[in-house]
XYZ file of N, CA and C in Angstrom:
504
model
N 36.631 8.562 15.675
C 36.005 8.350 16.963
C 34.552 7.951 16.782
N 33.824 7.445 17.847
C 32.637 6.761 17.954
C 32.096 7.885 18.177
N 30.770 8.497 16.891
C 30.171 9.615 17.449
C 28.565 8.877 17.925
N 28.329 7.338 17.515
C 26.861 6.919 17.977
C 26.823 6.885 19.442
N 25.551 6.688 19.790
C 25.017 6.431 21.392
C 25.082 4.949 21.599
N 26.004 5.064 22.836
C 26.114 3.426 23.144
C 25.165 2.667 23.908
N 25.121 1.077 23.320
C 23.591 0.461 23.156
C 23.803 0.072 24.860
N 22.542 -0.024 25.073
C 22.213 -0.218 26.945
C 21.873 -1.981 26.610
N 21.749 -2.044 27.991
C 22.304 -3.240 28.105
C 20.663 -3.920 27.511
N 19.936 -3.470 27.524
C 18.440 -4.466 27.363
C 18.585 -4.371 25.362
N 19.348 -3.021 24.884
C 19.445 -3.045 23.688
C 20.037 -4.223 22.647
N 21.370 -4.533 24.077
C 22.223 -5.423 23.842
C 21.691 -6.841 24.119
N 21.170 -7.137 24.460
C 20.294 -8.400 24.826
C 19.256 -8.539 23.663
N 18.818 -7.309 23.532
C 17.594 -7.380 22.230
C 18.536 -8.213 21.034
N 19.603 -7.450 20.995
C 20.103 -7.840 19.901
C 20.373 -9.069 19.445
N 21.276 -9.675 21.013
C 21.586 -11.086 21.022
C 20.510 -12.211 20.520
N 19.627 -11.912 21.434
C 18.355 -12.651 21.018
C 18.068 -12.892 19.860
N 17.688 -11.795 19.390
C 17.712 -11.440 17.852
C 18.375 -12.119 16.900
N 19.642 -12.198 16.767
C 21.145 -12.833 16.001
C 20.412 -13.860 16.752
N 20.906 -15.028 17.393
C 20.955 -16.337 17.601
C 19.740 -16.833 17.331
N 18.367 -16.325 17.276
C 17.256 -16.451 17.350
C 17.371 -17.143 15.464
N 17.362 -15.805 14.961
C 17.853 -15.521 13.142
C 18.714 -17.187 13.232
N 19.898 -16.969 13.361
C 21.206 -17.816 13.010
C 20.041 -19.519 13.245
N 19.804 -19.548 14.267
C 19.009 -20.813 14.184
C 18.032 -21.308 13.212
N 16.784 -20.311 13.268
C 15.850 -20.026 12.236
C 16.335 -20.817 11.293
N 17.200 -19.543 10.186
C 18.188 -20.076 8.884
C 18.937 -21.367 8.852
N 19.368 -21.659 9.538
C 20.054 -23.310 9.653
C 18.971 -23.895 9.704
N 17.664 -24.119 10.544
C 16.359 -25.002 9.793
C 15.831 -24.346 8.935
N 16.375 -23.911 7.806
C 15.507 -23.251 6.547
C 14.379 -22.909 7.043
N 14.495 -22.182 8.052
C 13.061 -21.599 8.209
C 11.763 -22.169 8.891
N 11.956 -23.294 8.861
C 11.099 -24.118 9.411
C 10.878 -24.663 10.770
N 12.327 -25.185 11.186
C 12.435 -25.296 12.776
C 13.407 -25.293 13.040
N 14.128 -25.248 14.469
C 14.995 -24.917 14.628
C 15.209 -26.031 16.013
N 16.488 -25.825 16.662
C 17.110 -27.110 17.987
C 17.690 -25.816 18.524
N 17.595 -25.998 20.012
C 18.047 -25.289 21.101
C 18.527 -26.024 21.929
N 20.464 -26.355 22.880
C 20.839 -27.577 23.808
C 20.914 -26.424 24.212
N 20.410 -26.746 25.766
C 20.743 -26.456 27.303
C 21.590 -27.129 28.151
N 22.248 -26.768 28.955
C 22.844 -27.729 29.726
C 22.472 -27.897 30.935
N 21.986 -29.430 31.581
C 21.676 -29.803 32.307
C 22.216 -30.279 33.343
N 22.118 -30.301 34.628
C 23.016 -30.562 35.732
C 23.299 -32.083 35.976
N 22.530 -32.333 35.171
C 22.597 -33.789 35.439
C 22.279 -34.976 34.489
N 23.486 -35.995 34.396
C 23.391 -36.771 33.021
C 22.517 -37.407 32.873
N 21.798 -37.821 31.315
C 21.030 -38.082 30.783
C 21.595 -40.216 30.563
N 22.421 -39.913 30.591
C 23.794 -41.011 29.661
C 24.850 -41.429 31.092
N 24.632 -42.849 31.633
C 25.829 -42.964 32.956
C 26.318 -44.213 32.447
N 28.005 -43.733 32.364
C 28.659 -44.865 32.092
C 28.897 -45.325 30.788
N 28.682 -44.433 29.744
C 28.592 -45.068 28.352
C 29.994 -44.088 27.702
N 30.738 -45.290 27.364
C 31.664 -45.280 26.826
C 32.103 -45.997 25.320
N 32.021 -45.831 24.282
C 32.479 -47.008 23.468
C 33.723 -46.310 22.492
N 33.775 -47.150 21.333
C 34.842 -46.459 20.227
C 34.679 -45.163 20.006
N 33.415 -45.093 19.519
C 32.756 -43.643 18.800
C 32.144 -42.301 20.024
N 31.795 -42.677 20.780
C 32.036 -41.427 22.110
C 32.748 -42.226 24.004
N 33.044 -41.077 24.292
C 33.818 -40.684 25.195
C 33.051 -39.851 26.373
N 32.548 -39.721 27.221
C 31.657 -38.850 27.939
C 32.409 -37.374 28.063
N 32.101 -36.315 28.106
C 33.558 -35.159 27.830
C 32.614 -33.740 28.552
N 31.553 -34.460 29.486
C 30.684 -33.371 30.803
C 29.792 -32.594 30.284
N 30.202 -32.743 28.805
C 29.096 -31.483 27.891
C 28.419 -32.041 27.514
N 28.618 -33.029 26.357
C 27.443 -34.138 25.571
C 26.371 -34.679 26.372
N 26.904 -35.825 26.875
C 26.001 -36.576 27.966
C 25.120 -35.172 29.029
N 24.950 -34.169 29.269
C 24.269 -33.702 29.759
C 23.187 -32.073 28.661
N 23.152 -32.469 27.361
C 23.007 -31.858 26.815
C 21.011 -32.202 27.173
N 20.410 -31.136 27.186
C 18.785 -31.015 26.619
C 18.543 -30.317 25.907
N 17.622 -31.500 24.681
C 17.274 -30.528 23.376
C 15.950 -30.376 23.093
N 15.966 -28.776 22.421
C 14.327 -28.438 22.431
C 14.316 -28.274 21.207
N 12.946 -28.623 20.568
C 13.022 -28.164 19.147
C 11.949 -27.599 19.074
N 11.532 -26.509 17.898
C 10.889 -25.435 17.933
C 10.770 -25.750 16.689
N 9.386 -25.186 16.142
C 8.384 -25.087 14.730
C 8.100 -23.589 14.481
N 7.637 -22.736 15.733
C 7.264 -21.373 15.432
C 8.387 -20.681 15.829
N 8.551 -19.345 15.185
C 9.947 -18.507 15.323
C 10.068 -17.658 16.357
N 8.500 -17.558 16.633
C 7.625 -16.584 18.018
C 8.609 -17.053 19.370
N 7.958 -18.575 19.272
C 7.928 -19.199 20.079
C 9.346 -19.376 20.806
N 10.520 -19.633 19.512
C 11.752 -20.219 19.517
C 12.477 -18.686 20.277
N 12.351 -17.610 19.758
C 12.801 -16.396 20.249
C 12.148 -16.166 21.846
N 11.331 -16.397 22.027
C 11.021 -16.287 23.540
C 11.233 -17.026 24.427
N 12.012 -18.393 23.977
C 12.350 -19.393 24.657
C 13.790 -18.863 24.658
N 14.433 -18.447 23.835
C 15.923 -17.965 24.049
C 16.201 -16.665 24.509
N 15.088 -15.769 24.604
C 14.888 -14.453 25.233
C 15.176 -15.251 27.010
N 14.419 -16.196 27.193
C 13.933 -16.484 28.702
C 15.350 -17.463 29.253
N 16.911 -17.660 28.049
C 17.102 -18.855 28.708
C 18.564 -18.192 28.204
N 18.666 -16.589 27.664
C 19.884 -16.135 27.134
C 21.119 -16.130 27.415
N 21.111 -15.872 29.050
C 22.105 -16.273 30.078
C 22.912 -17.681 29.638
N 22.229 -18.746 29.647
C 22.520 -20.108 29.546
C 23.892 -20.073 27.949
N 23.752 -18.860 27.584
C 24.847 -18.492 26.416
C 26.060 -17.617 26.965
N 25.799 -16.899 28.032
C 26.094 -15.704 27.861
C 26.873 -15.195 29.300
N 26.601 -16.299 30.484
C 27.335 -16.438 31.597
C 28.730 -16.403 31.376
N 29.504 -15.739 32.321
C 31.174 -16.068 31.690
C 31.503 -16.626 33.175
N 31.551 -17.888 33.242
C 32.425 -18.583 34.298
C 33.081 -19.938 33.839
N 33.914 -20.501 34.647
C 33.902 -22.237 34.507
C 32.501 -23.143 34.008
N 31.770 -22.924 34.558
C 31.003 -23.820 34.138
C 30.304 -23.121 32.849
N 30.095 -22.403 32.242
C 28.971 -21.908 31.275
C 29.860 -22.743 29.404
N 28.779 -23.133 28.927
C 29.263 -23.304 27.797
C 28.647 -22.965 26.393
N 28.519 -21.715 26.699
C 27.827 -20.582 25.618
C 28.082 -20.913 23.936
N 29.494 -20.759 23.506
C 29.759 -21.019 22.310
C 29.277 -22.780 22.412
N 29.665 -23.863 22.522
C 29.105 -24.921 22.366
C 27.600 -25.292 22.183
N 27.317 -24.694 23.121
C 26.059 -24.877 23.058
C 25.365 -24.526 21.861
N 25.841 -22.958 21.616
C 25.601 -22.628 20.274
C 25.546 -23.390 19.127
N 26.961 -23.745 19.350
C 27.375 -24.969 17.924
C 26.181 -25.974 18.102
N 26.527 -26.612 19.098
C 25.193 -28.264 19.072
C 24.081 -27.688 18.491
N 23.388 -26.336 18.750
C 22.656 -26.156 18.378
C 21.889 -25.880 17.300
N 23.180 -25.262 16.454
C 22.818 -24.979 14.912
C 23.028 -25.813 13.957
N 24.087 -26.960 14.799
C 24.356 -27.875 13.837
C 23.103 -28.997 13.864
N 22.193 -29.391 14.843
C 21.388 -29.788 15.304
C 20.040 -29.317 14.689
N 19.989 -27.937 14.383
C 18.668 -27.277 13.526
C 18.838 -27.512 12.103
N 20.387 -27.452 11.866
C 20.903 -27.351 10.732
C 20.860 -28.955 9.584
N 21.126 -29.941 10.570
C 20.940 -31.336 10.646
C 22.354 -31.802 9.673
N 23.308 -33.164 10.638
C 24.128 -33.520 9.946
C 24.572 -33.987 8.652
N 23.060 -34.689 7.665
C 23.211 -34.843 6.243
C 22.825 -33.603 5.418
N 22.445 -32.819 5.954
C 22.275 -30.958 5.282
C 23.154 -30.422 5.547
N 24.055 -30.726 6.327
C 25.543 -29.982 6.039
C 26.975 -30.455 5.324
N 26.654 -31.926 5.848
C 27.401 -32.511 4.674
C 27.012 -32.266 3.143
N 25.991 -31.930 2.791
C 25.498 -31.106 1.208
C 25.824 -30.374 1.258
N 25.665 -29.625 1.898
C 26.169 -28.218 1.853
C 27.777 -27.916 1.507
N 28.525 -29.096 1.846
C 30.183 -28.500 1.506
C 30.448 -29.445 0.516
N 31.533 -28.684 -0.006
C 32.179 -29.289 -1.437
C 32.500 -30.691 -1.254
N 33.184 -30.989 -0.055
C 33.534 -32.797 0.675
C 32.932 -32.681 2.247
N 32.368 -34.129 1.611
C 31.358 -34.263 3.107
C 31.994 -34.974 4.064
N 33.380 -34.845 3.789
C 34.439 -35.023 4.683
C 34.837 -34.009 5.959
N 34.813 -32.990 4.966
C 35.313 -31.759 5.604
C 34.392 -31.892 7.019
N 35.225 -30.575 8.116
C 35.275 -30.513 9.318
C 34.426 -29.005 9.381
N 34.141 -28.761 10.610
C 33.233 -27.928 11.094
C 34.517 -26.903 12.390
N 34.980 -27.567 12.720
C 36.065 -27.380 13.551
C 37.924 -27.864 13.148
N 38.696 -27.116 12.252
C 39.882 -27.446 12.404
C 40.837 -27.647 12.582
N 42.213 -26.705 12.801
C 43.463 -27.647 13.399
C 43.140 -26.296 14.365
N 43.934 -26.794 15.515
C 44.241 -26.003 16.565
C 42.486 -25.407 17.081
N 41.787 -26.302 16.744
C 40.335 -25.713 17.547
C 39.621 -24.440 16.638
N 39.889 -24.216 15.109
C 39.729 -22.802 14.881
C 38.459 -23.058 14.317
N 37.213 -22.240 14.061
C 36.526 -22.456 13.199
C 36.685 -22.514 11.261
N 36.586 -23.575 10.691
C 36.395 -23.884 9.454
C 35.478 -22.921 8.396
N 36.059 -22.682 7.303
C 34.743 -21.453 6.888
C 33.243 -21.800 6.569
N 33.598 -23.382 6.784
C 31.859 -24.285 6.584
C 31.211 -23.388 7.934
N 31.495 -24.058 9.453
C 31.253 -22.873 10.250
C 30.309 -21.878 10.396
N 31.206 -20.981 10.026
C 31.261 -19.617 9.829
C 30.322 -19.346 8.790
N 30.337 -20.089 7.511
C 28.913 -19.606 6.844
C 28.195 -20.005 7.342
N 27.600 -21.597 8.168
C 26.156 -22.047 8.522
C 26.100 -20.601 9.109
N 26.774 -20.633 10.627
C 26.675 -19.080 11.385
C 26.206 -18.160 10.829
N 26.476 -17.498 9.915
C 26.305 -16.131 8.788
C 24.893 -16.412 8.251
N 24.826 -17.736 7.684
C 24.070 -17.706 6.329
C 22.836 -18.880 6.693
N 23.225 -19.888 7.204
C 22.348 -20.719 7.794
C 22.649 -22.515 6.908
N 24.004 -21.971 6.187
C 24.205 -23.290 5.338
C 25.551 -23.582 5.738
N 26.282 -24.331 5.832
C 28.134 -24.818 5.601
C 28.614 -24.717 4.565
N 28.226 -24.013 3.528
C 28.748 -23.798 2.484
C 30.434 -23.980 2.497
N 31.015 -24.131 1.688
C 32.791 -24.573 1.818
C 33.107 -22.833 0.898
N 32.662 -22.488 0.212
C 33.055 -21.056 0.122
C 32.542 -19.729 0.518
N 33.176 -18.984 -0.151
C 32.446 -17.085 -0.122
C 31.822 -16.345 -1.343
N 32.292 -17.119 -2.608
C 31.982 -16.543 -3.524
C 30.503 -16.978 -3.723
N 29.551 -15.926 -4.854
C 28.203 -16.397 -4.632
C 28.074 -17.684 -5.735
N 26.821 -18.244 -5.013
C 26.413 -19.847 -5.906
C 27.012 -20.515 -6.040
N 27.183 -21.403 -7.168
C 28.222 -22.073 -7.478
C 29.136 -22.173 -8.525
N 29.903 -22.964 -8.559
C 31.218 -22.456 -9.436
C 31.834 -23.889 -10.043
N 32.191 -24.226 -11.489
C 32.588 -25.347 -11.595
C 34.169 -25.599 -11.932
N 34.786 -26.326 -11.216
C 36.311 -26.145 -11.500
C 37.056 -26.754 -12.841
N 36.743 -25.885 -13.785
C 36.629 -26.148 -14.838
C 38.148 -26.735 -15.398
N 39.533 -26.846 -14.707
C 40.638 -27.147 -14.925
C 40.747 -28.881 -14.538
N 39.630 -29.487 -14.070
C 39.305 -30.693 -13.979
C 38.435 -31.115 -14.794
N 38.891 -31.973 -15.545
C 37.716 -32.904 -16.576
C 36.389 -33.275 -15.632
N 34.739 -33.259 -16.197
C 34.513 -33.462 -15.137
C 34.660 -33.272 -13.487
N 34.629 -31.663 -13.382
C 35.239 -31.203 -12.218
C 34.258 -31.384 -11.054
N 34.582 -30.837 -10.352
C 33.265 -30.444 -8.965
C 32.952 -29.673 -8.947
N 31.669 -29.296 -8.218
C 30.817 -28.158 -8.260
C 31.613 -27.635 -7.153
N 31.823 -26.573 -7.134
C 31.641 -25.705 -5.852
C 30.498 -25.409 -4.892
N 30.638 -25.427 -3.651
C 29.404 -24.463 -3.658
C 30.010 -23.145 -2.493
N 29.110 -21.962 -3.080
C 29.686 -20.939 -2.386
C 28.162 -20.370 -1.812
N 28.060 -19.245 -1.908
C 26.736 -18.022 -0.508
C 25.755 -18.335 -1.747
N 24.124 -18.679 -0.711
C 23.521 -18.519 -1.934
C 22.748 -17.252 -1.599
N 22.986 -16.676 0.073
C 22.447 -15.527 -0.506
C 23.216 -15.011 0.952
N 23.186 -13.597 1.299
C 23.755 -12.662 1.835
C 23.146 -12.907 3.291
N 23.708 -12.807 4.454
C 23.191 -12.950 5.727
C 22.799 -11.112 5.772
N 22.065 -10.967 7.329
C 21.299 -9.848 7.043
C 22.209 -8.652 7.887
């Protein structure tokens, strides 16, 4: 049984803040970070081609980018909701994603995995363990094991890459 004291709700907010604040941080190594909001109203009318599709989320995305960590945490302290609403319209986890992948930046994550092929999202919508480490760790790493690893049953094999260091 649960013998701790259960966290109140401003505890629980501290926290959130906290985690997503971190998770961003680490995906810009520290340096800066991207925050999408969603905006009521499109940025983008009418644009359609091969490579996008308008899909209500993209085309109305606003992005902030942040240098200080002060700064970046009090902007997501003031805008937490915009994650954290549960209705039809709220798009909390997405937003998330655009966002870290966005701090994280698309040719730093393609390094980051073993094939810069690989997906971020795979079959049936699930998260990929690239994912799940940026999330954790602040990289897409393609494994769990630490550093890297060479697959030595291939002549000339590939590097692996796995955690280079422990989320907190």
């Amino acid at each position: 049984y649960n013998t701790s004291p259960e966290l109140t709700r401003t505890e629980k907010r501290e926290a959130l803040v906290d985690s997503f604040s971190s998770i961003l941080w680490k995906s810009g190594e520290t340096r800066h970070a991207v925050v999408t909001l969603k905006s009521h109203h499109s940025a983008i009318s009418n644009l359609k081609t091969k490579k996008y599709w308008p899909d209500q989320i993209t085309e109305l995305l606003i992005i902030y980018e942040f240098t200080d960590y002060s700064i970046l945490k009090s902007f997501i302290n003031e805008h937490i909701e915009e994650f954290t609403i549960d209705n039809e319209t709220s798009y909390g986890c997405i937003l998330l994603l655009y966002s870290v992948v966005l701090s994280r930046g698309i040719q730093s994550i393609k390094f980051d995995m073993d094939d810069e092929h690989n997906y971020l999202i795979g079959s049936h919508g699930y998260c990929t363990q690239e994912l799940v480490n940026l999330l954790l760790t602040g990289k897409a790493s393609s494994n769990v094991f630490d550093g890297q690893a060479l697959l030595e049953s291939v002549e000339n094999g590939p590097i692996l890459r796995g955690i280079n260091s422990q989320s907190e």
